[in-house]
Coordinates of N, CA, C and O in Angstrom, one line a residue:
X1 N 52.9 12.8 22.4 CA 53.1 13.8 21.5 C 53.2 15.1 22.1 O 52.5 15.4 23.1
X2 N 54.0 16.0 21.6 CA 54.3 17.3 22.2 C 53.1 18.3 21.8 O 52.6 18.3 20.6
X3 N 52.6 19.0 22.7 CA 51.6 20.0 22.4 C 52.1 21.2 21.6 O 53.2 21.6 21.8
X4 N 51.2 21.9 20.9 CA 51.7 23.1 20.1 C 52.1 24.2 21.0 O 53.0 25.0 20.7
X5 N 51.5 24.3 22.2 CA 51.9 25.4 23.2 C 53.3 25.1 23.6 O 54.1 26.1 23.6
X6 N 53.6 23.9 24.0 CA 55.0 23.6 24.5 C 56.0 23.9 23.4 O 57.1 24.4 23.5
X7 N 55.7 23.3 22.1 CA 56.5 23.6 21.0 C 56.8 25.0 20.7 O 57.9 25.5 20.4
X8 N 55.7 25.9 20.8 CA 55.8 27.3 20.6 C 56.7 27.9 21.6 O 57.5 28.8 21.3
X9 N 56.7 27.5 22.9 CA 57.5 28.0 24.0 C 58.9 27.7 23.7 O 59.9 28.5 23.9
X10 N 59.2 26.4 23.2 CA 60.6 26.0 23.0 C 61.2 26.9 21.9 O 62.3 27.3 21.9
X11 N 60.3 27.0 20.8 CA 60.9 27.8 19.7 C 61.1 29.3 20.1 O 62.1 29.9 19.7
X12 N 60.3 29.8 20.9 CA 60.5 31.1 21.4 C 61.8 31.3 22.2 O 62.6 32.2 22.1
X13 N 62.0 30.2 23.1 CA 63.3 30.3 23.8 C 64.5 30.2 23.0 O 65.6 30.8 23.2
X14 N 64.4 29.4 21.9 CA 65.6 29.3 21.0 C 65.7 30.7 20.3 O 66.9 31.2 20.1
X15 N 64.7 31.4 19.9 CA 64.8 32.7 19.4 C 65.4 33.7 20.4 O 66.2 34.5 20.0
X16 N 65.0 33.7 21.6 CA 65.5 34.5 22.7 C 67.0 34.3 22.9 O 67.8 35.1 23.1
X17 N 67.4 33.0 22.9 CA 68.8 32.6 22.9 C 69.6 33.3 21.8 O 70.7 33.8 22.0
X18 N 69.0 33.2 20.6 CA 69.7 33.8 19.5 C 69.9 35.4 19.7 O 70.8 35.9 19.3
X19 N 68.8 35.9 20.3 CA 68.9 37.5 20.5 C 69.9 37.9 21.5 O 70.5 38.8 21.4
X20 N 70.1 36.9 22.5 CA 71.1 37.3 23.5 C 72.5 37.0 23.1 O 73.4 37.5 23.6
X21 N 72.7 36.0 22.2 CA 74.1 35.6 22.0 C 74.7 36.1 20.7 O 75.9 36.1 20.5
X22 N 73.9 36.5 19.7 CA 74.4 36.9 18.4 C 74.7 38.3 18.4 O 74.0 39.2 19.0
X23 N 75.6 38.7 17.6 CA 75.9 40.2 17.4 C 75.8 40.7 15.9 O 75.5 41.9 15.8
X24 N 75.7 39.8 15.0 CA 75.4 40.1 13.6 C 73.9 40.6 13.5 O 73.0 39.9 14.0
X25 N 73.8 41.7 12.8 CA 72.4 42.3 12.8 C 71.5 41.4 12.0 O 70.2 41.2 12.3
X26 N 71.9 40.7 10.9 CA 70.9 39.8 10.2 C 70.6 38.6 11.0 O 69.4 38.2 11.0
X27 N 71.6 38.1 11.8 CA 71.2 37.0 12.7 C 70.2 37.4 13.8 O 69.4 36.6 14.2
X28 N 70.3 38.7 14.2 CA 69.4 39.2 15.2 C 68.0 39.4 14.6 O 67.0 39.0 15.2
X29 N 67.9 39.7 13.3 CA 66.6 39.8 12.7 C 65.9 38.4 12.6 O 64.8 38.2 12.8
X30 N 66.9 37.4 12.2 CA 66.3 36.1 12.1 C 65.9 35.5 13.4 O 64.9 34.7 13.5
X31 N 66.6 36.0 14.5 CA 66.1 35.5 15.8 C 64.9 36.0 16.2 O 64.0 35.4 16.8
X32 N 64.5 37.4 15.7 CA 63.2 37.9 16.1 C 62.2 37.1 15.3 O 61.0 36.9 15.8
X33 N 62.5 36.7 14.1 CA 61.5 36.0 13.3 C 61.3 34.6 13.9 O 60.1 34.1 13.9
X34 N 62.3 34.0 14.4 CA 62.1 32.7 15.2 C 61.1 32.9 16.4 O 60.2 32.1 16.6
X35 N 61.3 33.9 17.2 CA 60.4 34.2 18.3 C 59.1 34.4 17.8 O 58.0 34.0 18.5
X36 N 58.9 35.2 16.7 CA 57.6 35.4 16.2 C 56.8 34.2 15.7 O 55.6 34.0 16.0
X37 N 57.6 33.3 15.2 CA 57.0 32.0 14.6 C 56.6 31.1 15.9 O 55.5 30.5 16.0
X38 N 57.4 31.2 17.0 CA 57.1 30.4 18.1 C 55.8 31.0 18.8 O 54.9 30.3 19.2
X39 N 55.7 32.3 18.8 CA 54.5 32.9 19.3 C 53.3 32.6 18.5 O 52.1 32.4 19.1
X40 N 53.4 32.6 17.2 CA 52.2 32.2 16.4 C 51.8 30.7 16.6 O 50.6 30.5 16.8
X41 N 52.8 29.9 16.7 CA 52.5 28.5 17.0 C 51.8 28.3 18.3 O 50.8 27.6 18.5
X42 N 52.3 29.1 19.3 CA 51.7 29.0 20.7 C 50.2 29.4 20.6 O 49.2 28.7 21.2
X43 N 49.9 30.6 20.0 CA 48.5 31.1 20.0 C 47.6 30.2 19.1 O 46.4 30.0 19.5
X44 N 48.2 29.7 18.0 CA 47.3 28.8 17.2 C 47.0 27.6 17.9 O 45.8 27.0 17.9
X45 N 47.9 27.1 18.8 CA 47.7 25.9 19.6 C 46.7 26.1 20.7 O 45.9 25.2 21.1
X46 N 46.6 27.3 21.2 CA 45.6 27.6 22.2 C 44.2 27.7 21.6 O 43.2 27.4 22.4
X47 N 44.0 28.0 20.4 CA 42.7 28.0 19.8 C 42.2 26.7 19.3 O 41.1 26.6 18.9
X48 N 43.1 25.7 19.3 CA 42.7 24.5 18.7 C 41.9 23.6 19.7 O 42.3 23.5 20.9
X49 N 40.8 23.0 19.2 CA 40.1 22.0 20.1 C 40.1 20.7 19.4 O 39.7 20.6 18.2
X50 N 40.4 19.6 20.0 CA 40.4 18.3 19.5 C 38.9 17.9 19.1 O 38.1 17.9 19.9
X51 N 38.9 17.6 17.8 CA 37.5 17.1 17.3 C 36.5 18.3 17.1 O 35.4 18.1 16.7
X52 N 37.1 19.6 17.1 CA 36.2 20.6 16.9 C 35.9 20.9 15.4 O 36.8 20.6 14.6
X53 N 34.8 21.4 15.0 CA 34.5 21.8 13.7 C 34.7 23.2 13.3 O 35.2 24.0 14.2
X54 N 34.5 23.5 12.1 CA 34.6 24.9 11.6 C 33.4 25.6 12.3 O 32.4 25.2 12.4
X55 N 33.7 26.9 12.5 CA 32.6 27.8 13.1 C 31.5 28.1 12.3 O 30.5 28.6 12.7
X56 N 31.6 27.8 11.0 CA 30.5 28.1 10.1 C 29.4 27.1 10.2 O 28.2 27.5 10.2
X57 N 29.7 25.9 10.3 CA 28.7 24.9 10.4 C 28.4 24.6 12.0 O 29.2 24.6 12.8
X58 N 27.1 24.6 12.3 CA 26.7 24.4 13.7 C 27.0 23.0 14.2 O 26.7 22.1 13.7
X59 N 27.8 23.0 15.3 CA 28.2 21.8 15.9 C 28.3 22.1 17.5 O 28.2 23.3 17.9
X60 N 28.4 21.1 18.2 CA 28.6 21.3 19.6 C 29.9 22.0 20.1 O 29.9 22.9 20.8
X61 N 31.0 21.4 19.4 CA 32.3 22.1 19.7 C 32.9 22.7 18.4 O 32.9 21.9 17.4
X62 N 33.3 23.9 18.5 CA 33.9 24.5 17.3 C 35.4 25.0 17.7 O 35.5 25.4 18.9
X63 N 36.2 25.1 16.7 CA 37.5 25.7 17.0 C 37.3 27.2 16.9 O 36.6 27.9 16.1
X64 N 38.0 27.9 17.9 CA 38.0 29.3 18.0 C 38.7 30.0 16.7 O 40.0 29.7 16.6
X65 N 38.1 30.7 15.9 CA 38.8 31.3 14.7 C 39.7 32.6 15.0 O 40.5 33.0 14.3
X66 N 39.4 33.2 16.1 CA 40.1 34.4 16.4 C 41.6 34.3 16.5 O 42.3 35.1 15.8
X67 N 42.2 33.3 17.2 CA 43.7 33.2 17.3 C 44.2 33.0 15.9 O 45.3 33.6 15.5
X68 N 43.6 32.2 15.0 CA 44.2 31.9 13.7 C 44.1 33.2 12.9 O 45.0 33.5 12.1
X69 N 43.0 34.0 13.0 CA 42.9 35.3 12.3 C 44.0 36.3 12.7 O 44.6 36.9 11.9
X70 N 44.1 36.4 14.0 CA 45.1 37.3 14.5 C 46.5 36.9 14.2 O 47.3 37.8 13.8
X71 N 46.8 35.6 14.2 CA 48.2 35.2 13.8 C 48.5 35.3 12.4 O 49.6 35.5 12.0
X72 N 47.5 35.2 11.5 CA 47.7 35.5 10.1 C 48.0 36.9 9.9 O 49.0 37.2 9.0
X73 N 47.4 37.8 10.6 CA 47.8 39.2 10.4 C 49.1 39.5 11.0 O 49.9 40.2 10.4
X74 N 49.5 38.7 12.1 CA 50.9 38.9 12.6 C 51.9 38.5 11.7 O 52.9 39.1 11.5
X75 N 51.6 37.3 10.9 CA 52.7 36.9 10.0 C 52.9 37.9 8.8 O 53.9 38.2 8.4
X76 N 51.8 38.6 8.4 CA 51.9 39.5 7.4 C 52.7 40.7 7.9 O 53.6 41.2 7.1
X77 N 52.5 41.2 9.1 CA 53.2 42.3 9.7 C 54.7 41.9 9.8 O 55.6 42.7 9.5
X78 N 54.9 40.7 10.2 CA 56.3 40.2 10.4 C 57.1 40.3 9.1 O 58.2 40.6 9.2
X79 N 56.5 39.8 8.1 CA 57.2 40.0 6.7 C 57.5 41.3 6.4 O 58.7 41.6 6.0
X80 N 56.6 42.3 6.6 CA 56.8 43.7 6.4 C 58.0 44.3 7.2 O 58.9 44.9 6.7
X81 N 57.9 43.9 8.5 CA 58.9 44.4 9.5 C 60.4 43.8 9.1 O 61.4 44.4 9.1
X82 N 60.4 42.5 8.8 CA 61.7 41.9 8.4 C 62.2 42.5 7.2 O 63.4 42.7 7.1
X83 N 61.5 42.8 6.2 CA 62.0 43.4 4.9 C 62.5 44.8 5.2 O 63.5 45.2 4.6
X84 N 61.8 45.5 6.1 CA 62.3 46.8 6.4 C 63.5 46.7 7.1 O 64.4 47.5 6.8
X85 N 63.6 45.9 8.1 CA 64.9 45.6 8.9 C 66.1 45.3 8.1 O 67.1 45.9 8.2
X86 N 65.8 44.4 7.2 CA 66.9 43.9 6.3 C 67.3 45.0 5.3 O 68.6 45.2 5.1
X87 N 66.4 45.8 4.8 CA 66.7 46.9 4.0 C 67.6 47.9 4.7 O 68.5 48.5 4.2
X88 N 67.2 48.2 5.9 CA 67.9 49.1 6.7 C 69.3 48.7 7.0 O 70.3 49.5 7.1
X89 N 69.5 47.4 7.3 CA 70.8 46.9 7.5 C 71.7 46.9 6.3 O 72.9 47.3 6.4
X90 N 71.1 46.7 5.1 CA 71.9 46.7 3.9 C 72.3 48.3 3.7 O 73.4 48.5 3.2
X91 N 71.4 49.2 3.9 CA 71.7 50.6 3.8 C 72.8 51.0 4.7 O 73.7 51.8 4.4
X92 N 72.7 50.5 6.0 CA 73.8 50.9 7.0 C 75.2 50.3 6.5 O 76.2 51.0 6.7
X93 N 75.2 49.2 6.0 CA 76.4 48.5 5.6 C 77.0 49.1 4.4 O 78.2 49.3 4.2
X94 N 76.2 49.6 3.5 CA 76.7 50.3 2.3 C 77.2 51.7 2.6 O 78.2 52.1 1.9
X95 N 76.6 52.3 3.6 CA 77.2 53.6 4.0 C 78.5 53.5 4.7 O 79.2 54.5 4.8
X96 N 78.8 52.4 5.3 CA 80.1 52.3 6.1 C 81.2 52.1 5.2 O 82.3 52.4 5.5
X97 N 81.0 51.7 4.0 CA 82.1 51.4 2.9 C 82.5 52.7 2.4 O 82.4 53.7 2.4

């Protein structure tokens, strides 16, 4: 089975490929989103421990909650940045006409 870290790296590379090869602005924004999702998957995978419990209940091994918390914040910021970028693209295209 493939690890989440390797899957995240592969998804980030696909996004970087899209950034390097596409010229359409909307496709570039989508490529940035793909890179962001790969990064989130990578960091969530680094915080996971096989058989670990939730940090609220005392156990020997617990999953680190910090990467998940930071990546949740990252996803919220990504949605805001994406909506702003798409709005700017639409505004630029309407002014060209």
